[in-house]
Amino acid sequence: MAKLIAGNWKMNGLMASSHALASGLAEKVKAKPDRADVAICPQGPLIKDALAAVSGSPISVGGQDCHASESGAHTGDTSAALLADLGCSCVIVGHSERRADHGETSEQVKSKAEAALKAGLVAIVCVGETEAERDAGQTETVVGQQIDGSLPEGGTPQTVVIAYEPVWAIGTGRTPSLEEIGAVHAFVRSRAQESQGLGDGLRILYGGSVKPGNAADILAIPGVDGALVGGASLTVGDFWGIIENCP
Ligand code: PGA
């Protein structure tokens, strides 16, 4: 199975810079399309332009969040149906920044993931422990509860991706050891199997300070099927450096 390298642009980029980033990346991927499956997730208003910029390349475009409802009175939210209609193929749900900044619960994340599936999108469901939780030896408890609570009903390894992102590794330049990442990924797979029968063939991404310099080692860990990349997805050189380092 090819690795999946997904760029989470977060709340970064304006029209010109985002267009340049997406089209620069498209040129690289078109030249070497077999390195990995590549996706980018820009801010909502940039999606249409990003889709145009990557057209003719195998890069997928996704959203960073969606609402659980199909439509209605939800000011400021975006429906999964609209993301799909625009041409997106995936959406991130339950990122730790949404769980922290918007108080999203696993129950809400599950509803969002189910809305994504209903709209025909792949749901990239994020889980991960805080530093205090890791220090207290609660990583498996916390991540296990997030998996049980957040995975959609009726998902398959083709429609659900899990991103394991330790909160303390996001944007900090710190990462767990390779052994620690491998251990949590093995735990995530077995729990996803128990919880929703999703272990075999499920793609589990690692996220948190993935850079060109550590990508080869992280992506070579058994059970790591790709990466969800924040900061290093914001330049063509860094993001391509990660894609090129896929084993
Ligand atoms: P980072 O972010 O690569 O900047 O650590 C990862 C993420 O939050 O998805």
Coordinates of N, CA and C and ligand atoms in Angstrom, one line a residue:
M1 N 0.8 -1.2 0.0 CA 0.0 0.0 0.0 C 0.9 1.3 0.0
A2 N 0.6 2.2 -0.9 CA 1.4 3.4 -0.9 C 1.1 4.2 0.4
K3 N 2.1 4.9 0.8 CA 2.0 5.8 2.0 C 1.0 7.0 1.6
L4 N 0.3 7.5 2.6 CA -0.5 8.7 2.3 C 0.2 9.9 3.1
I5 N 0.6 10.9 2.3 CA 1.1 12.1 2.9 C 0.1 13.2 2.8
A6 N -0.4 13.6 3.9 CA -1.5 14.7 3.8 C -1.0 16.0 4.5
G7 N -1.1 17.1 3.8 CA -0.7 18.4 4.3 C -1.9 19.1 4.9
N8 N -1.8 19.4 6.2 CA -2.8 20.2 6.9 C -2.3 21.6 7.0
W9 N -2.8 22.4 6.1 CA -2.3 23.8 6.0 C -2.8 24.7 7.2
K10 N -3.8 24.2 7.9 CA -4.4 25.0 9.0 C -4.8 26.3 8.6
M11 N -4.7 27.4 9.4 CA -5.2 28.7 9.0 C -4.1 29.5 8.4
N12 N -3.4 28.9 7.4 CA -2.3 29.6 6.7 C -2.6 29.8 5.2
G13 N -2.0 30.8 4.7 CA -2.0 31.0 3.3 C -3.1 32.1 2.8
L14 N -2.7 32.9 1.8 CA -3.6 33.7 1.2 C -3.7 33.2 -0.3
M15 N -4.5 33.9 -1.1 CA -4.7 33.4 -2.5 C -3.4 33.1 -3.2
A16 N -2.6 34.1 -3.3 CA -1.4 33.9 -4.2 C -0.4 32.9 -3.7
S17 N -0.2 33.0 -2.3 CA 0.8 32.0 -1.8 C 0.3 30.6 -1.8
S18 N -1.0 30.4 -1.6 CA -1.6 29.1 -1.6 C -1.6 28.5 -3.0
H19 N -1.9 29.4 -4.0 CA -1.9 28.9 -5.4 C -0.5 28.5 -5.8
A20 N 0.5 29.3 -5.4 CA 1.9 28.9 -5.7 C 2.3 27.6 -5.1
L21 N 1.9 27.4 -3.8 CA 2.3 26.2 -3.1 C 1.6 25.0 -3.8
A22 N 0.3 25.1 -4.0 CA -0.4 23.9 -4.6 C 0.2 23.6 -6.0
S23 N 0.4 24.7 -6.8 CA 0.8 24.4 -8.2 C 2.3 23.9 -8.2
G24 N 3.1 24.5 -7.3 CA 4.5 24.0 -7.2 C 4.6 22.5 -6.8
L25 N 3.7 22.2 -5.9 CA 3.7 20.8 -5.4 C 3.2 19.9 -6.6
A26 N 2.2 20.4 -7.3 CA 1.6 19.6 -8.4 C 2.7 19.2 -9.4
E27 N 3.6 20.2 -9.7 CA 4.7 20.0 -10.7 C 5.6 18.8 -10.2
K28 N 5.9 18.9 -8.9 CA 6.8 17.8 -8.3 C 6.1 16.5 -8.4
V29 N 4.8 16.4 -8.0 CA 4.1 15.1 -7.9 C 3.9 14.6 -9.3
K30 N 3.6 15.5 -10.3 CA 3.4 15.0 -11.7 C 4.7 14.3 -12.2
A31 N 5.9 14.9 -11.8 CA 7.1 14.4 -12.3 C 7.5 13.0 -11.7
K32 N 7.0 12.8 -10.4 CA 7.3 11.5 -9.7 C 6.0 11.1 -9.0
P33 N 5.0 10.6 -9.8 CA 3.7 10.3 -9.1 C 3.7 9.1 -8.2
D34 N 4.7 8.3 -8.3 CA 4.6 7.0 -7.5 C 5.2 7.1 -6.1
R35 N 5.7 8.2 -5.7 CA 6.3 8.3 -4.4 C 5.3 8.0 -3.3
A36 N 4.1 8.5 -3.3 CA 3.1 8.4 -2.3 C 1.8 8.9 -2.8
D37 N 0.7 8.6 -2.1 CA -0.5 9.3 -2.3 C -0.5 10.6 -1.6
V38 N -0.8 11.7 -2.2 CA -0.6 13.0 -1.6 C -1.9 13.7 -1.5
A39 N -2.2 14.4 -0.4 CA -3.4 15.2 -0.2 C -3.0 16.5 0.4
I40 N -3.7 17.6 0.1 CA -3.5 18.9 0.8 C -4.9 19.3 1.3
C41 N -4.9 19.9 2.5 CA -6.1 20.4 3.1 C -6.0 21.9 3.5
P42 N -6.4 22.7 2.5 CA -6.3 24.2 2.8 C -7.5 24.7 3.5
Q43 N -7.5 26.0 3.9 CA -8.7 26.6 4.5 C -9.8 26.6 3.5
G44 N -11.0 26.5 3.9 CA -12.2 26.3 3.1 C -12.2 27.2 1.9
P45 N -12.0 28.6 2.1 CA -12.2 29.5 0.9 C -11.1 29.3 -0.1
L46 N -10.0 28.5 0.2 CA -8.9 28.3 -0.8 C -9.1 27.0 -1.6
I47 N -10.1 26.2 -1.2 CA -10.2 24.9 -1.7 C -10.4 24.9 -3.2
K48 N -11.3 25.8 -3.7 CA -11.6 25.7 -5.1 C -10.4 26.1 -5.9
D49 N -9.6 27.1 -5.5 CA -8.4 27.5 -6.2 C -7.4 26.4 -6.1
A50 N -7.3 25.7 -5.0 CA -6.3 24.7 -4.8 C -6.6 23.5 -5.8
L51 N -7.9 23.2 -5.9 CA -8.3 22.1 -6.8 C -7.9 22.5 -8.3
A52 N -8.1 23.8 -8.6 CA -7.7 24.2 -10.0 C -6.1 24.1 -10.1
A53 N -5.4 24.5 -9.1 CA -4.0 24.5 -9.1 C -3.4 23.1 -9.3
V54 N -4.0 22.1 -8.7 CA -3.5 20.7 -8.8 C -4.1 19.9 -9.9
S55 N -5.0 20.5 -10.6 CA -5.7 19.6 -11.6 C -4.7 19.1 -12.6
G56 N -5.0 17.8 -13.0 CA -4.0 17.2 -13.9 C -2.9 16.5 -13.1
S57 N -2.9 16.6 -11.8 CA -1.9 15.9 -11.0 C -2.7 14.9 -10.1
P58 N -2.1 13.9 -9.5 CA -2.8 13.0 -8.7 C -3.1 13.5 -7.3
I59 N -2.8 14.8 -7.0 CA -3.0 15.3 -5.6 C -4.5 15.4 -5.3
S60 N -4.9 14.9 -4.1 CA -6.2 15.1 -3.7 C -6.3 16.3 -2.8
V61 N -7.5 16.9 -2.7 CA -7.7 18.1 -1.9 C -8.8 17.7 -0.8
G62 N -8.6 18.2 0.4 CA -9.5 17.9 1.5 C -9.8 19.1 2.3
G63 N -10.9 19.0 3.1 CA -11.2 20.0 4.1 C -10.5 19.7 5.4
Q64 N -10.6 20.7 6.3 CA -10.0 20.6 7.7 C -11.0 20.3 8.7
D65 N -12.3 20.3 8.4 CA -13.4 20.1 9.3 C -14.7 20.1 8.5
C66 N -15.7 19.5 9.0 CA -17.0 19.6 8.4 C -18.1 19.6 9.5
H67 N -19.3 20.0 9.2 CA -20.4 19.9 10.2 C -21.0 18.5 10.1
A68 N -21.6 18.1 11.2 CA -22.3 16.8 11.2 C -23.6 16.8 10.5
S69 N -24.2 17.9 10.3 CA -25.5 18.0 9.6 C -25.3 18.2 8.1
E70 N -26.3 17.8 7.3 CA -26.1 17.9 5.9 C -26.2 19.4 5.4
S71 N -27.1 20.1 6.1 CA -27.3 21.6 5.8 C -28.0 22.2 6.9
G72 N -28.2 23.5 6.9 CA -29.1 24.1 7.9 C -28.5 25.3 8.6
A73 N -29.1 25.7 9.7 CA -28.7 26.9 10.4 C -27.5 26.7 11.3
H74 N -26.3 26.7 10.7 CA -25.1 26.5 11.4 C -24.1 27.5 10.9
T75 N -24.2 28.7 11.3 CA -23.4 29.9 10.8 C -22.0 29.6 11.0
G76 N -21.2 29.7 9.9 CA -19.8 29.6 9.9 C -19.3 28.2 9.7
D77 N -20.2 27.2 9.6 CA -19.7 25.9 9.4 C -19.8 25.5 7.9
T78 N -19.2 24.4 7.6 CA -19.1 23.9 6.2 C -19.6 22.4 6.2
S79 N -20.5 22.2 5.2 CA -21.0 20.8 5.2 C -20.1 19.9 4.4
A80 N -20.1 18.6 4.8 CA -19.4 17.6 4.0 C -19.8 17.5 2.6
A81 N -21.1 17.7 2.4 CA -21.7 17.7 1.0 C -21.1 18.8 0.2
L82 N -20.9 20.0 0.7 CA -20.3 21.0 -0.1 C -18.8 20.7 -0.4
L83 N -18.1 20.2 0.6 CA -16.7 19.8 0.3 C -16.6 18.8 -0.9
A84 N -17.5 17.8 -0.8 CA -17.6 16.8 -1.9 C -18.0 17.4 -3.2
D85 N -18.9 18.3 -3.1 CA -19.4 19.0 -4.4 C -18.3 19.8 -5.0
L86 N -17.5 20.4 -4.2 CA -16.4 21.2 -4.7 C -15.3 20.4 -5.4
G87 N -15.2 19.1 -5.0 CA -14.2 18.2 -5.6 C -13.3 17.6 -4.6
C88 N -13.5 17.9 -3.3 CA -12.7 17.3 -2.3 C -12.9 15.8 -2.2
S89 N -11.8 15.1 -1.8 CA -12.0 13.6 -1.6 C -11.9 13.2 -0.1
C90 N -11.4 14.1 0.7 CA -11.3 13.7 2.2 C -11.5 15.0 3.0
V91 N -11.7 14.7 4.3 CA -11.8 15.8 5.3 C -11.2 15.3 6.6
I92 N -10.4 16.2 7.3 CA -9.9 15.9 8.6 C -11.0 16.2 9.6
V93 N -11.2 15.3 10.5 CA -12.1 15.5 11.6 C -11.5 15.2 13.0
G94 N -11.8 16.0 14.0 CA -11.3 15.8 15.3 C -9.8 16.1 15.5
H95 N -9.3 17.0 14.7 CA -7.9 17.5 15.0 C -7.9 18.0 16.4
S96 N -6.7 17.9 17.0 CA -6.6 18.3 18.4 C -6.9 19.8 18.6
E97 N -6.6 20.6 17.6 CA -6.8 22.0 17.7 C -8.3 22.3 17.7
R98 N -9.1 21.5 17.0 CA -10.5 21.6 17.1 C -11.1 21.1 18.4
R99 N -10.5 20.0 18.8 CA -11.0 19.5 20.1 C -10.7 20.5 21.2
A100 N -9.5 21.1 21.1 CA -9.1 22.1 22.2 C -9.8 23.4 22.0
D101 N -9.7 24.0 20.8 CA -10.2 25.4 20.6 C -11.7 25.5 20.5
H102 N -12.4 24.4 20.1 CA -13.8 24.4 19.9 C -14.5 23.4 20.8
G103 N -13.8 22.8 21.7 CA -14.4 21.9 22.6 C -15.1 20.7 22.0
E104 N -14.6 20.3 20.9 CA -15.2 19.1 20.2 C -15.0 17.9 21.0
T105 N -16.1 17.1 21.1 CA -16.0 15.9 21.8 C -15.9 14.7 20.8
S106 N -15.5 13.6 21.3 CA -15.4 12.4 20.4 C -16.7 12.1 19.8
E107 N -17.8 12.3 20.5 CA -19.2 12.0 20.0 C -19.4 12.9 18.8
Q108 N -19.0 14.2 18.9 CA -19.2 15.1 17.8 C -18.3 14.7 16.6
V109 N -17.1 14.3 16.9 CA -16.2 13.9 15.9 C -16.7 12.7 15.1
K110 N -17.3 11.8 15.8 CA -17.9 10.6 15.2 C -19.0 11.1 14.2
S111 N -19.9 12.0 14.7 CA -21.0 12.4 13.8 C -20.4 13.1 12.6
K112 N -19.3 13.9 12.8 CA -18.7 14.5 11.6 C -18.2 13.5 10.6
A113 N -17.5 12.5 11.2 CA -16.9 11.4 10.4 C -18.0 10.7 9.6
E114 N -19.2 10.5 10.3 CA -20.3 9.8 9.6 C -20.9 10.7 8.5
A115 N -20.9 12.0 8.7 CA -21.4 13.0 7.7 C -20.4 12.9 6.5
A116 N -19.1 12.8 6.8 CA -18.1 12.8 5.7 C -18.3 11.5 4.8
L117 N -18.5 10.4 5.5 CA -18.7 9.1 4.8 C -20.0 9.2 3.9
K118 N -21.0 9.8 4.5 CA -22.3 9.9 3.8 C -22.1 10.7 2.5
A119 N -21.2 11.7 2.6 CA -21.0 12.6 1.5 C -20.0 12.0 0.5
G120 N -19.5 10.8 0.8 CA -18.5 10.2 -0.1 C -17.1 10.6 0.1
L121 N -16.8 11.2 1.2 CA -15.5 11.7 1.5 C -14.8 10.6 2.4
V122 N -13.5 10.6 2.3 CA -12.7 9.8 3.3 C -12.5 10.6 4.6
A123 N -12.8 10.1 5.7 CA -12.7 10.8 7.0 C -11.3 10.5 7.6
I124 N -10.5 11.5 7.8 CA -9.2 11.4 8.5 C -9.5 11.8 9.9
V125 N -9.6 10.8 10.8 CA -10.0 11.0 12.2 C -8.7 11.1 13.0
C126 N -8.6 12.2 13.7 CA -7.4 12.5 14.5 C -7.6 12.1 16.0
V127 N -6.5 11.5 16.5 CA -6.5 11.1 18.0 C -5.1 11.4 18.5
G128 N -5.0 11.6 19.8 CA -3.7 11.8 20.4 C -3.8 12.3 21.8
E129 N -2.7 12.0 22.6 CA -2.7 12.4 24.0 C -2.0 13.7 24.2
T130 N -2.3 14.4 25.3 CA -1.5 15.6 25.7 C -0.2 15.1 26.4
E131 N 0.7 16.0 26.7 CA 1.9 15.7 27.4 C 1.6 15.2 28.8
A132 N 0.7 15.9 29.4 CA 0.3 15.5 30.8 C -0.2 14.0 30.8
E133 N -1.0 13.7 29.8 CA -1.6 12.4 29.8 C -0.5 11.3 29.5
R134 N 0.4 11.7 28.6 CA 1.6 10.7 28.4 C 2.4 10.6 29.6
D135 N 2.7 11.7 30.3 CA 3.5 11.6 31.5 C 2.8 10.8 32.6
A136 N 1.5 10.8 32.6 CA 0.8 10.1 33.6 C 0.6 8.6 33.2
G137 N 1.1 8.2 32.0 CA 1.0 6.8 31.6 C -0.4 6.5 31.0
Q138 N -1.1 7.6 30.5 CA -2.5 7.4 30.1 C -2.6 7.4 28.6
T139 N -1.5 7.3 27.9 CA -1.6 7.4 26.4 C -2.7 6.4 25.8
E140 N -2.6 5.1 26.2 CA -3.5 4.1 25.6 C -4.9 4.3 26.1
T141 N -5.0 4.7 27.3 CA -6.4 5.0 27.8 C -7.1 6.1 27.0
V142 N -6.3 7.2 26.9 CA -6.9 8.4 26.2 C -7.1 8.1 24.7
V143 N -6.1 7.5 24.0 CA -6.2 7.3 22.6 C -7.3 6.2 22.4
G144 N -7.4 5.2 23.2 CA -8.4 4.2 23.1 C -9.8 4.7 23.2
Q145 N -10.0 5.6 24.2 CA -11.3 6.2 24.3 C -11.7 7.1 23.1
Q146 N -10.7 7.8 22.6 CA -10.9 8.6 21.4 C -11.3 7.7 20.2
I147 N -10.6 6.6 20.1 CA -10.9 5.7 19.0 C -12.3 5.2 19.1
D148 N -12.6 4.6 20.3 CA -14.0 4.1 20.5 C -15.0 5.1 20.3
G149 N -14.8 6.4 20.7 CA -15.8 7.4 20.6 C -15.9 8.1 19.3
S150 N -14.8 8.1 18.5 CA -14.7 9.0 17.3 C -14.9 8.3 16.0
L151 N -14.6 7.0 16.0 CA -14.7 6.3 14.7 C -16.2 6.2 14.2
P152 N -16.4 6.4 12.9 CA -17.8 6.3 12.4 C -18.3 4.9 12.3
E153 N -19.6 4.7 12.4 CA -20.2 3.4 12.2 C -20.1 3.2 10.7
G154 N -19.9 2.0 10.3 CA -20.0 1.7 8.8 C -18.8 2.1 8.0
G155 N -17.7 2.5 8.7 CA -16.5 2.8 7.9 C -15.8 1.6 7.4
T156 N -14.9 1.8 6.4 CA -14.1 0.7 5.9 C -12.6 1.2 5.8
P157 N -11.7 0.4 5.6 CA -10.3 0.9 5.5 C -10.1 1.8 4.2
Q158 N -11.1 1.7 3.4 CA -11.0 2.6 2.2 C -11.6 4.0 2.5
T159 N -12.5 4.1 3.5 CA -13.2 5.3 3.8 C -12.8 6.0 5.1
V160 N -12.0 5.3 5.9 CA -11.5 5.9 7.2 C -10.0 5.8 7.3
V161 N -9.4 6.9 7.7 CA -8.0 6.9 8.0 C -7.9 7.5 9.4
I162 N -7.0 6.9 10.2 CA -6.7 7.5 11.5 C -5.4 8.2 11.5
A163 N -5.4 9.4 12.1 CA -4.1 10.1 12.3 C -3.8 10.1 13.8
Y164 N -2.7 9.5 14.1 CA -2.2 9.5 15.5 C -1.3 10.7 15.7
E165 N -1.8 11.7 16.4 CA -1.0 12.9 16.6 C -0.9 13.3 18.1
P166 N 0.3 12.9 18.7 CA 0.4 13.4 20.1 C 0.4 14.9 20.1
V167 N -0.5 15.4 21.0 CA -0.7 16.9 21.0 C 0.6 17.6 21.3
W168 N 1.4 17.0 22.1 CA 2.7 17.7 22.5 C 3.7 17.7 21.4
A169 N 3.5 16.9 20.4 CA 4.5 16.9 19.3 C 4.1 17.8 18.1
I170 N 2.8 18.4 18.2 CA 2.4 19.2 17.1 C 3.0 20.6 17.2
G171 N 3.7 20.9 16.1 CA 4.3 22.3 16.0 C 5.4 22.5 17.0
T172 N 5.9 21.5 17.7 CA 6.9 21.8 18.7 C 8.3 21.3 18.3
G173 N 8.4 20.6 17.2 CA 9.8 20.1 16.9 C 10.1 18.8 17.7
R174 N 9.3 18.4 18.6 CA 9.5 17.2 19.4 C 8.7 16.1 18.9
T175 N 9.2 14.9 18.9 CA 8.4 13.7 18.5 C 8.7 12.6 19.5
P176 N 7.8 11.6 19.6 CA 8.0 10.4 20.4 C 9.2 9.7 19.7
S177 N 9.8 8.7 20.4 CA 10.8 7.9 19.8 C 10.2 7.0 18.8
L178 N 11.0 6.5 17.9 CA 10.5 5.6 16.8 C 9.8 4.4 17.5
E179 N 10.3 3.9 18.6 CA 9.7 2.7 19.2 C 8.3 3.1 19.8
E180 N 8.3 4.3 20.4 CA 7.0 4.8 21.0 C 5.9 5.0 19.9
I181 N 6.3 5.5 18.7 CA 5.4 5.7 17.6 C 4.9 4.3 17.2
G182 N 5.8 3.4 17.0 CA 5.4 2.1 16.6 C 4.5 1.4 17.5
A183 N 4.7 1.6 18.8 CA 3.9 0.9 19.8 C 2.5 1.5 19.8
V184 N 2.4 2.8 19.7 CA 1.0 3.4 19.7 C 0.3 3.0 18.4
H185 N 1.0 3.0 17.3 CA 0.3 2.6 16.1 C -0.2 1.2 16.1
A186 N 0.6 0.3 16.8 CA 0.1 -1.1 16.9 C -1.2 -1.1 17.8
F187 N -1.1 -0.3 18.9 CA -2.3 -0.2 19.8 C -3.5 0.4 19.0
V188 N -3.3 1.4 18.2 CA -4.4 2.0 17.5 C -5.0 1.0 16.5
R189 N -4.2 0.2 15.9 CA -4.7 -0.7 14.9 C -5.6 -1.8 15.6
S190 N -5.1 -2.3 16.8 CA -5.8 -3.3 17.4 C -7.1 -2.8 18.0
R191 N -7.0 -1.5 18.5 CA -8.3 -0.9 19.1 C -9.3 -0.6 18.0
A192 N -8.8 -0.2 16.8 CA -9.7 0.1 15.7 C -10.4 -1.2 15.3
Q193 N -9.7 -2.3 15.4 CA -10.2 -3.6 15.0 C -11.3 -4.0 16.0
E194 N -11.0 -3.9 17.3 CA -11.9 -4.2 18.3 C -13.2 -3.3 18.2
S195 N -12.9 -2.1 18.0 CA -14.0 -1.1 18.1 C -14.9 -1.1 16.9
Q196 N -14.3 -1.1 15.7 CA -15.1 -1.0 14.5 C -14.7 -2.1 13.4
G197 N -13.9 -3.1 13.8 CA -13.5 -4.1 12.8 C -12.7 -3.5 11.7
L198 N -11.9 -2.5 12.0 CA -11.2 -1.7 11.0 C -9.7 -2.0 10.9
G199 N -9.1 -2.9 11.6 CA -7.7 -3.0 11.7 C -6.9 -3.3 10.5
D200 N -7.4 -4.3 9.7 CA -6.6 -4.8 8.6 C -6.8 -3.8 7.4
G201 N -5.7 -3.4 6.9 CA -5.7 -2.5 5.7 C -6.0 -1.1 6.1
L202 N -6.3 -0.8 7.3 CA -6.5 0.6 7.8 C -5.2 1.4 7.7
R203 N -5.4 2.6 7.1 CA -4.2 3.5 7.1 C -4.1 4.3 8.4
I204 N -3.0 4.2 9.0 CA -2.8 5.0 10.3 C -1.6 5.9 10.0
L205 N -1.9 7.2 10.0 CA -0.9 8.2 9.8 C -0.3 8.6 11.1
Y206 N 1.0 9.0 11.1 CA 1.6 9.7 12.3 C 1.6 11.2 12.0
G207 N 1.3 12.0 13.0 CA 1.4 13.4 12.8 C 2.0 14.1 14.0
G208 N 2.8 15.2 13.8 CA 3.4 15.9 14.9 C 4.9 16.1 14.6
S209 N 5.2 17.3 14.1 CA 6.6 17.6 13.8 C 7.3 16.7 12.8
V210 N 6.6 16.2 11.8 CA 7.2 15.5 10.7 C 7.9 16.5 9.8
K211 N 9.1 16.2 9.5 CA 10.0 17.1 8.7 C 10.7 16.2 7.6
P212 N 11.3 16.9 6.6 CA 12.1 16.1 5.7 C 13.2 15.2 6.4
G213 N 13.8 15.8 7.5 CA 14.9 15.1 8.2 C 14.5 13.9 9.0
N214 N 13.2 13.8 9.5 CA 12.8 12.6 10.3 C 11.8 11.7 9.5
A215 N 11.4 12.2 8.3 CA 10.4 11.5 7.6 C 10.8 10.0 7.3
A216 N 12.0 9.8 6.8 CA 12.4 8.5 6.3 C 12.3 7.5 7.5
D217 N 12.8 7.9 8.7 CA 12.8 7.0 9.8 C 11.4 6.8 10.3
I218 N 10.6 7.8 10.4 CA 9.2 7.6 10.9 C 8.4 6.8 9.9
L219 N 8.5 7.1 8.6 CA 7.7 6.4 7.6 C 8.1 4.9 7.4
A220 N 9.3 4.6 7.9 CA 9.8 3.2 7.8 C 9.3 2.3 9.0
I221 N 8.7 3.0 10.0 CA 8.2 2.2 11.2 C 7.1 1.3 10.7
P222 N 7.1 0.0 11.1 CA 6.0 -0.9 10.7 C 4.7 -0.4 11.3
G223 N 3.6 -0.3 10.5 CA 2.4 0.2 11.0 C 2.1 1.7 10.8
V224 N 3.2 2.4 10.3 CA 3.0 3.8 10.0 C 2.7 3.9 8.5
D225 N 1.5 4.3 8.1 CA 1.1 4.2 6.7 C 1.1 5.6 6.0
G226 N 1.7 6.5 6.7 CA 1.8 7.9 6.1 C 1.9 8.9 7.2
A227 N 1.8 10.2 6.8 CA 1.9 11.2 7.8 C 0.9 12.3 7.5
L228 N 0.5 13.0 8.6 CA -0.3 14.2 8.5 C 0.7 15.3 9.0
V229 N 0.9 16.2 8.0 CA 2.0 17.2 8.2 C 1.4 18.6 8.3
G230 N 1.8 19.3 9.3 CA 1.3 20.7 9.4 C 2.4 21.7 8.9
G231 N 3.2 22.2 9.8 CA 4.2 23.2 9.4 C 5.0 22.9 8.1
A232 N 5.5 21.7 8.0 CA 6.3 21.3 6.9 C 5.5 21.1 5.6
S233 N 4.2 21.3 5.7 CA 3.5 21.2 4.4 C 3.3 22.5 3.8
L234 N 3.9 23.6 4.4 CA 3.6 24.9 3.9 C 4.7 25.5 2.9
T235 N 5.7 24.6 2.7 CA 6.6 25.0 1.6 C 6.7 23.8 0.7
V236 N 6.9 24.0 -0.6 CA 7.0 22.9 -1.6 C 8.3 22.1 -1.2
G237 N 9.3 22.8 -0.9 CA 10.6 22.0 -0.6 C 10.5 21.1 0.6
D238 N 9.9 21.5 1.7 CA 9.8 20.7 2.8 C 8.8 19.6 2.6
F239 N 7.6 19.9 2.0 CA 6.6 18.9 1.8 C 7.1 17.8 0.8
W240 N 7.7 18.3 -0.2 CA 8.2 17.3 -1.2 C 9.4 16.5 -0.6
G241 N 10.1 17.2 0.3 CA 11.2 16.4 1.0 C 10.7 15.3 1.8
I242 N 9.5 15.4 2.4 CA 8.9 14.3 3.1 C 8.4 13.3 2.1
I243 N 7.7 13.7 1.1 CA 7.1 12.7 0.1 C 8.3 11.9 -0.5
E244 N 9.4 12.6 -0.9 CA 10.5 11.9 -1.5 C 11.1 10.9 -0.6
N245 N 11.0 11.1 0.7 CA 11.6 10.2 1.7 C 10.7 9.0 2.1
C246 N 9.6 8.9 1.4 CA 8.8 7.7 1.7 C 9.6 6.4 1.3
P247 N 9.6 5.5 2.2 CA 10.4 4.2 1.8 C 9.7 3.5 0.7
Ligands
PGA1 P1 3.0 19.9 12.7 O1 1.4 19.7 12.7 O2 3.5 19.0 11.5 O3 3.2 21.3 12.4 O4 3.5 19.4 14.0 C1 0.8 18.4 12.5 C2 -0.7 18.6 12.6 O5 -1.2 19.3 13.5 O6 -1.5 18.0 11.8

